[in-house]
């Protein structure tokens, strides 16, 4: 931490702290009648408004106190994107405890590790996830109680004990609560990142971080009282991008999709149309199946000013263009669990006066940095790299909502630079107008005959093929060239006759010959991580000796 | 200050402070080529961009250090709305000192008091204001030097000493500066309010306050890289509303009007048109003469999505409607020097589904509260008043950008409540949707025969008369009724035959008979305060015995 100096004392604020609870309290007084909707398991909609939500949050705070939750405690939550998850975020943090985001997609061992390492005292879990917690029986001794989240006051049978019911603990509680003022550097929530090696690492987000982040994400996605947001990003992943805190701050309508999956995108598309959504969030892994679903609709829907904030990976140009035809703008943004997550957002700067083609090229970049983030690109010798759009360096980040350590974890010393920056592990360029372009994960660049090949460029080019559903490219050890690219491709229609040559011919105009994959394999699916990214670690493991054997 | 509790420690931010300098540094890296323009005294335009501005700000910081300015110092600035005032805000606060906003419109005695009470060490002043500082000679002993702001390196002759020249001290300085990290509770700037009684009171705004305020005002006025802002509000008054910090935060174009006056609104209108302005700020006192100027233009200009944020007093409905016909939306906002200033802004909430008439009625209110402000309405017995749109109470405010004391001033104890709220002195209602309506200053309510009469309602009704330029209503002592309203009216065309009866007939449908002014006096002008509000104190003084003599 840089030494701070003190100037002349101000007469402002008197230590008034930024606390997350202020956001929902604000919505309840300024936008009391604005609607919040949440999709039930049977597809029907639960509807209430910010005032009613705030009253239930106050009841929940009283219930948490009765359970014995104290300031400083960690309370685990494993839940689908619902209004109850929304309530838990405010109530748990509002009494001074931290909501621990439990990802249902991680392995049993990791789940056990996260719960134990965090010191979680209570777990709230949707009844859908009962087996995921029941199977940890006996290995999570610090947990003192479980609250089952279901749509009524009746719990499914469970081996968990002691066990409570979400709706039941709210019943009869007072709908007012005297919220304490919490030091804003305290954790409002925690999450564990699924690292590439070893156990997940713990990150605890402060009240200050999430309040500032909410203002910034709201400012940049231009959310107003006219908007309606659909929260697609899982709320157990990097605060659900903190996106759903924007609507209560601005009076927009808020919609939770409940249970959904990329395999069955129909309900999400229905919500976009029926709830008149104007802003949503997700990644190509979900926006792509949604698009394929929409393309089969007749007549096709026409969206009005729908902004789709898209993270995780670069959105394919074809995806962005097809949504544009439907009246929706895909806006790429970049971040990580360690960064709350917003770091860059790809908004246009009309004064740059680009032509159509240049605009589309620019839209593929990760975007320009958001305010109050301190960043630099560092080359392998530790020098700062210029903003020329060409020089590649590792992205270093520091700021009010950036991690400067992992909780109780020795790996901090490898992840944080001596001057306090979090090392992203992403290789990137920044152009003269401030647009970040992630060229690759350092570990995902392919080293072939002393040259670098970008696996991401190859992937995006292949995915632009009209018959390709998704594609991943990895570097596989090669007896002669050190590594050579291998492409895995999933076709939209596996019965269609698409050949390896078709794919290579399609992308060859854009690459040097030596940059092309040696082989293109057609597969049924590509392994993914718990957050929906291609798991290159797994792919490489599966095909480790492919070129050695088939060279 | 409410006692704060500590929760679980977070892993975010590591004490990273919000400092104003980050905003211009951000603009210089993310929007380097975006234009900043400033009108010179001869009407020509000075133009540069955020990168060039940042380099001059860095030079200025080096120059300030060479002058001997240290962290914690106060540096006075008396300047017109120019790019140099913009540079001074960042450079002075960037090195850890505080920019003292010197209002050229206050009396000689008050000027002397402010400079001495603040302990100002250096004064930057435009050459236009030389007489205002020269006449203080001998009475401001703590000031160690003066820097004259002119458009070139040549100073006018002056008795001030030692004296420097703004452009000259920048000349040859390095255009880089190693900015310190400043504790965000430190003052970035200070201002003195012209109170209704006694000397001005000192307010010091923190880095934290102005950074949070900039995010909020930008979020709510929806400033984006597509916008162009004209900064009309004087930058020596309540931080110029902090409005001009929004464009560098968002990549909007920024235009400074230089010297202007309500008597000669042509240059402001020219800038709106020629610089393609989409957002500006001011008050009816300037928007009204601008409208009259526009109405004489042929052809009339057509604005595109121009938002005019309007403070000080309720904008007359006729003003708002006429601007609407020209393609401009007048948006009322409310605040005070003590509140940085943004407290409420009148944005529509389309989901309320109001009809046209209701929308216009709503637009006259001060708006709904902005986030992270703690407020309440208090009745004379100290009780909280409900949000029913009817009950009137005094508005109390608390929050990160609200004053909790005056600097070194005993009057703090009358201005701040025991629980830390700043008492606004404004009588107000808040309706069930959170819209604030200032019914009056407590001291401006007229007490007639045991009933209250709102001087503001009367003023607005009179100002709706097509022949009225402006009108003010005050309560004047009356032998029988305690007080009775007296109206002063300025006609657009004084040669027109408008009678007292014409005015009273025009407004009588809206008021009970006893609420109507006893007399309407036609005058050439109405006394105003230094910030352009009607000076009811002065009006009352002038007409103190009017009803006693003429009853």
PDB file of N, CA, C and O in Angstrom, chain B residues 314-318 361 364 437 454-468 470-473 487 489 502-512 515-517:
ATOM      1  N   UNK B 314     -37.516  26.761  -8.145  1.00  0.00           N
ATOM      2  CA  UNK B 314     -38.401  25.957  -8.990  1.00  0.00           C
ATOM      3  C   UNK B 314     -38.509  26.578 -10.375  1.00  0.00           C
ATOM      4  O   UNK B 314     -38.856  27.750 -10.500  1.00  0.00           O
ATOM      5  N   UNK B 315     -38.233  25.813 -11.434  1.00  0.00           N
ATOM      6  CA  UNK B 315     -38.353  26.392 -12.782  1.00  0.00           C
ATOM      7  C   UNK B 315     -39.827  26.572 -13.141  1.00  0.00           C
ATOM      8  O   UNK B 315     -40.620  25.646 -12.991  1.00  0.00           O
ATOM      9  N   UNK B 316     -40.217  27.774 -13.604  1.00  0.00           N
ATOM     10  CA  UNK B 316     -41.617  27.989 -13.975  1.00  0.00           C
ATOM     11  C   UNK B 316     -42.040  27.000 -15.062  1.00  0.00           C
ATOM     12  O   UNK B 316     -41.257  26.671 -15.954  1.00  0.00           O
ATOM     13  N   UNK B 317     -43.295  26.567 -14.992  1.00  0.00           N
ATOM     14  CA  UNK B 317     -43.827  25.615 -15.953  1.00  0.00           C
ATOM     15  C   UNK B 317     -43.715  26.160 -17.377  1.00  0.00           C
ATOM     16  O   UNK B 317     -43.375  25.427 -18.320  1.00  0.00           O
ATOM     17  N   UNK B 318     -43.974  27.457 -17.522  1.00  0.00           N
ATOM     18  CA  UNK B 318     -43.926  28.058 -18.860  1.00  0.00           C
ATOM     19  C   UNK B 318     -42.517  27.944 -19.440  1.00  0.00           C
ATOM     20  O   UNK B 318     -42.338  27.668 -20.621  1.00  0.00           O
ATOM     21  N   UNK B 361     -46.852  18.593 -13.649  1.00  0.00           N
ATOM     22  CA  UNK B 361     -46.954  18.957 -12.228  1.00  0.00           C
ATOM     23  C   UNK B 361     -45.776  18.375 -11.461  1.00  0.00           C
ATOM     24  O   UNK B 361     -45.161  19.022 -10.619  1.00  0.00           O
ATOM     25  N   UNK B 364     -42.289  20.046 -11.621  1.00  0.00           N
ATOM     26  CA  UNK B 364     -42.054  21.259 -10.844  1.00  0.00           C
ATOM     27  C   UNK B 364     -41.449  20.939  -9.475  1.00  0.00           C
ATOM     28  O   UNK B 364     -40.900  21.826  -8.815  1.00  0.00           O
ATOM     29  N   UNK B 437     -40.660  18.248  -2.429  1.00  0.00           N
ATOM     30  CA  UNK B 437     -41.212  19.536  -2.864  1.00  0.00           C
ATOM     31  C   UNK B 437     -40.850  20.556  -1.797  1.00  0.00           C
ATOM     32  O   UNK B 437     -41.302  20.431  -0.649  1.00  0.00           O
ATOM     33  N   UNK B 454     -47.730  30.432   0.938  1.00  0.00           N
ATOM     34  CA  UNK B 454     -46.464  30.111   0.284  1.00  0.00           C
ATOM     35  C   UNK B 454     -46.089  31.200  -0.705  1.00  0.00           C
ATOM     36  O   UNK B 454     -46.781  31.428  -1.697  1.00  0.00           O
ATOM     37  N   UNK B 455     -44.982  31.880  -0.443  1.00  0.00           N
ATOM     38  CA  UNK B 455     -44.543  32.927  -1.369  1.00  0.00           C
ATOM     39  C   UNK B 455     -44.120  32.322  -2.709  1.00  0.00           C
ATOM     40  O   UNK B 455     -44.288  32.933  -3.751  1.00  0.00           O
ATOM     41  N   UNK B 456     -43.604  31.067  -2.673  1.00  0.00           N
ATOM     42  CA  UNK B 456     -43.138  30.432  -3.909  1.00  0.00           C
ATOM     43  C   UNK B 456     -44.300  30.126  -4.848  1.00  0.00           C
ATOM     44  O   UNK B 456     -44.224  30.364  -6.052  1.00  0.00           O
ATOM     45  N   UNK B 457     -45.410  29.636  -4.300  1.00  0.00           N
ATOM     46  CA  UNK B 457     -46.578  29.360  -5.141  1.00  0.00           C
ATOM     47  C   UNK B 457     -47.061  30.632  -5.827  1.00  0.00           C
ATOM     48  O   UNK B 457     -47.393  30.628  -7.020  1.00  0.00           O
ATOM     49  N   UNK B 458     -47.100  31.719  -5.067  1.00  0.00           N
ATOM     50  CA  UNK B 458     -47.544  32.988  -5.649  1.00  0.00           C
ATOM     51  C   UNK B 458     -46.581  33.440  -6.751  1.00  0.00           C
ATOM     52  O   UNK B 458     -47.001  33.824  -7.841  1.00  0.00           O
ATOM     53  N   UNK B 459     -45.291  33.358  -6.476  1.00  0.00           N
ATOM     54  CA  UNK B 459     -44.288  33.772  -7.466  1.00  0.00           C
ATOM     55  C   UNK B 459     -44.429  32.987  -8.762  1.00  0.00           C
ATOM     56  O   UNK B 459     -44.418  33.542  -9.863  1.00  0.00           O
ATOM     57  N   UNK B 460     -44.554  31.676  -8.634  1.00  0.00           N
ATOM     58  CA  UNK B 460     -44.627  30.854  -9.840  1.00  0.00           C
ATOM     59  C   UNK B 460     -45.873  31.146 -10.646  1.00  0.00           C
ATOM     60  O   UNK B 460     -45.833  31.149 -11.876  1.00  0.00           O
ATOM     61  N   UNK B 461     -46.964  31.412  -9.966  1.00  0.00           N
ATOM     62  CA  UNK B 461     -48.198  31.707 -10.690  1.00  0.00           C
ATOM     63  C   UNK B 461     -48.076  33.027 -11.431  1.00  0.00           C
ATOM     64  O   UNK B 461     -48.499  33.145 -12.577  1.00  0.00           O
ATOM     65  N   UNK B 462     -47.487  34.008 -10.771  1.00  0.00           N
ATOM     66  CA  UNK B 462     -47.348  35.311 -11.441  1.00  0.00           C
ATOM     67  C   UNK B 462     -46.398  35.180 -12.632  1.00  0.00           C
ATOM     68  O   UNK B 462     -46.630  35.730 -13.707  1.00  0.00           O
ATOM     69  N   UNK B 463     -45.312  34.404 -12.440  1.00  0.00           N
ATOM     70  CA  UNK B 463     -44.325  34.282 -13.523  1.00  0.00           C
ATOM     71  C   UNK B 463     -44.875  33.539 -14.734  1.00  0.00           C
ATOM     72  O   UNK B 463     -44.309  33.597 -15.817  1.00  0.00           O
ATOM     73  N   UNK B 464     -45.982  32.839 -14.558  1.00  0.00           N
ATOM     74  CA  UNK B 464     -46.598  32.156 -15.702  1.00  0.00           C
ATOM     75  C   UNK B 464     -47.325  33.144 -16.616  1.00  0.00           C
ATOM     76  O   UNK B 464     -47.688  32.810 -17.740  1.00  0.00           O
ATOM     77  N   UNK B 465     -47.537  34.368 -16.145  1.00  0.00           N
ATOM     78  CA  UNK B 465     -48.201  35.386 -16.970  1.00  0.00           C
ATOM     79  C   UNK B 465     -47.294  35.723 -18.156  1.00  0.00           C
ATOM     80  O   UNK B 465     -46.109  35.995 -17.976  1.00  0.00           O
ATOM     81  N   UNK B 466     -47.840  35.732 -19.357  1.00  0.00           N
ATOM     82  CA  UNK B 466     -46.990  35.877 -20.557  1.00  0.00           C
ATOM     83  C   UNK B 466     -46.205  37.189 -20.602  1.00  0.00           C
ATOM     84  O   UNK B 466     -45.180  37.254 -21.277  1.00  0.00           O
ATOM     85  N   UNK B 467     -46.645  38.220 -19.912  1.00  0.00           N
ATOM     86  CA  UNK B 467     -45.940  39.507 -19.985  1.00  0.00           C
ATOM     87  C   UNK B 467     -44.949  39.700 -18.846  1.00  0.00           C
ATOM     88  O   UNK B 467     -44.273  40.718 -18.767  1.00  0.00           O
ATOM     89  N   UNK B 468     -44.862  38.720 -17.942  1.00  0.00           N
ATOM     90  CA  UNK B 468     -44.005  38.892 -16.762  1.00  0.00           C
ATOM     91  C   UNK B 468     -42.625  38.294 -17.005  1.00  0.00           C
ATOM     92  O   UNK B 468     -42.516  37.148 -17.441  1.00  0.00           O
ATOM     93  N   UNK B 470     -40.003  38.509 -14.436  1.00  0.00           N
ATOM     94  CA  UNK B 470     -39.788  37.825 -13.170  1.00  0.00           C
ATOM     95  C   UNK B 470     -40.617  38.468 -12.071  1.00  0.00           C
ATOM     96  O   UNK B 470     -41.086  39.596 -12.205  1.00  0.00           O
ATOM     97  N   UNK B 471     -40.793  37.708 -10.980  1.00  0.00           N
ATOM     98  CA  UNK B 471     -41.640  38.192  -9.896  1.00  0.00           C
ATOM     99  C   UNK B 471     -41.160  37.601  -8.581  1.00  0.00           C
ATOM    100  O   UNK B 471     -40.685  36.469  -8.532  1.00  0.00           O
ATOM    101  N   UNK B 472     -41.254  38.394  -7.531  1.00  0.00           N
ATOM    102  CA  UNK B 472     -40.903  37.906  -6.201  1.00  0.00           C
ATOM    103  C   UNK B 472     -41.991  38.337  -5.227  1.00  0.00           C
ATOM    104  O   UNK B 472     -42.545  39.426  -5.348  1.00  0.00           O
ATOM    105  N   UNK B 473     -42.306  37.452  -4.288  1.00  0.00           N
ATOM    106  CA  UNK B 473     -43.340  37.757  -3.296  1.00  0.00           C
ATOM    107  C   UNK B 473     -42.728  37.611  -1.908  1.00  0.00           C
ATOM    108  O   UNK B 473     -42.061  36.602  -1.632  1.00  0.00           O
ATOM    109  N   UNK B 487     -46.201  41.643  -3.802  1.00  0.00           N
ATOM    110  CA  UNK B 487     -45.556  41.112  -5.011  1.00  0.00           C
ATOM    111  C   UNK B 487     -44.797  42.202  -5.753  1.00  0.00           C
ATOM    112  O   UNK B 487     -45.319  43.299  -5.950  1.00  0.00           O
ATOM    113  N   UNK B 489     -43.039  42.876  -9.445  1.00  0.00           N
ATOM    114  CA  UNK B 489     -43.092  42.283 -10.788  1.00  0.00           C
ATOM    115  C   UNK B 489     -42.252  43.112 -11.755  1.00  0.00           C
ATOM    116  O   UNK B 489     -42.340  44.339 -11.764  1.00  0.00           O
ATOM    117  N   UNK B 502     -54.789  43.121 -13.568  1.00  0.00           N
ATOM    118  CA  UNK B 502     -54.517  42.085 -14.567  1.00  0.00           C
ATOM    119  C   UNK B 502     -53.786  40.903 -13.919  1.00  0.00           C
ATOM    120  O   UNK B 502     -54.109  39.743 -14.150  1.00  0.00           O
ATOM    121  N   UNK B 503     -52.786  41.243 -13.117  1.00  0.00           N
ATOM    122  CA  UNK B 503     -51.976  40.199 -12.488  1.00  0.00           C
ATOM    123  C   UNK B 503     -52.819  39.412 -11.482  1.00  0.00           C
ATOM    124  O   UNK B 503     -52.835  38.173 -11.486  1.00  0.00           O
ATOM    125  N   UNK B 504     -53.548  40.128 -10.650  1.00  0.00           N
ATOM    126  CA  UNK B 504     -54.348  39.458  -9.613  1.00  0.00           C
ATOM    127  C   UNK B 504     -55.458  38.608 -10.248  1.00  0.00           C
ATOM    128  O   UNK B 504     -55.706  37.482  -9.808  1.00  0.00           O
ATOM    129  N   UNK B 505     -56.078  39.114 -11.290  1.00  0.00           N
ATOM    130  CA  UNK B 505     -57.111  38.335 -11.984  1.00  0.00           C
ATOM    131  C   UNK B 505     -56.500  37.053 -12.559  1.00  0.00           C
ATOM    132  O   UNK B 505     -57.123  35.990 -12.549  1.00  0.00           O
ATOM    133  N   UNK B 506     -55.267  37.190 -13.083  1.00  0.00           N
ATOM    134  CA  UNK B 506     -54.605  36.049 -13.728  1.00  0.00           C
ATOM    135  C   UNK B 506     -54.358  34.909 -12.739  1.00  0.00           C
ATOM    136  O   UNK B 506     -54.522  33.741 -13.061  1.00  0.00           O
ATOM    137  N   UNK B 507     -53.978  35.262 -11.514  1.00  0.00           N
ATOM    138  CA  UNK B 507     -53.625  34.203 -10.561  1.00  0.00           C
ATOM    139  C   UNK B 507     -54.769  33.818  -9.636  1.00  0.00           C
ATOM    140  O   UNK B 507     -54.729  32.769  -8.992  1.00  0.00           O
ATOM    141  N   UNK B 508     -55.812  34.644  -9.578  1.00  0.00           N
ATOM    142  CA  UNK B 508     -56.845  34.401  -8.556  1.00  0.00           C
ATOM    143  C   UNK B 508     -57.526  33.037  -8.650  1.00  0.00           C
ATOM    144  O   UNK B 508     -57.927  32.496  -7.615  1.00  0.00           O
ATOM    145  N   UNK B 509     -57.670  32.407  -9.842  1.00  0.00           N
ATOM    146  CA  UNK B 509     -58.327  31.087  -9.845  1.00  0.00           C
ATOM    147  C   UNK B 509     -57.591  30.052  -8.988  1.00  0.00           C
ATOM    148  O   UNK B 509     -58.187  29.072  -8.560  1.00  0.00           O
ATOM    149  N   UNK B 510     -56.300  30.268  -8.745  1.00  0.00           N
ATOM    150  CA  UNK B 510     -55.504  29.242  -8.071  1.00  0.00           C
ATOM    151  C   UNK B 510     -55.399  29.427  -6.565  1.00  0.00           C
ATOM    152  O   UNK B 510     -54.818  28.573  -5.886  1.00  0.00           O
ATOM    153  N   UNK B 511     -55.898  30.566  -6.054  1.00  0.00           N
ATOM    154  CA  UNK B 511     -55.673  30.858  -4.635  1.00  0.00           C
ATOM    155  C   UNK B 511     -56.963  31.263  -3.931  1.00  0.00           C
ATOM    156  O   UNK B 511     -57.900  31.767  -4.568  1.00  0.00           O
ATOM    157  N   UNK B 512     -56.956  31.042  -2.623  1.00  0.00           N
ATOM    158  CA  UNK B 512     -58.023  31.624  -1.811  1.00  0.00           C
ATOM    159  C   UNK B 512     -57.806  33.131  -1.788  1.00  0.00           C
ATOM    160  O   UNK B 512     -56.687  33.611  -1.990  1.00  0.00           O
ATOM    161  N   UNK B 515     -55.164  34.598   0.330  1.00  0.00           N
ATOM    162  CA  UNK B 515     -53.778  34.267  -0.004  1.00  0.00           C
ATOM    163  C   UNK B 515     -53.178  35.226  -1.030  1.00  0.00           C
ATOM    164  O   UNK B 515     -51.967  35.264  -1.220  1.00  0.00           O
ATOM    165  N   UNK B 516     -54.037  35.987  -1.717  1.00  0.00           N
ATOM    166  CA  UNK B 516     -53.533  36.884  -2.771  1.00  0.00           C
ATOM    167  C   UNK B 516     -52.753  38.051  -2.175  1.00  0.00           C
ATOM    168  O   UNK B 516     -53.074  38.536  -1.087  1.00  0.00           O
ATOM    169  N   UNK B 517     -51.732  38.522  -2.885  1.00  0.00           N
ATOM    170  CA  UNK B 517     -50.985  39.693  -2.398  1.00  0.00           C
ATOM    171  C   UNK B 517     -51.920  40.900  -2.275  1.00  0.00           C
ATOM    172  O   UNK B 517     -52.803  41.086  -3.126  1.00  0.00           O
TER     173      UNK B 517
END
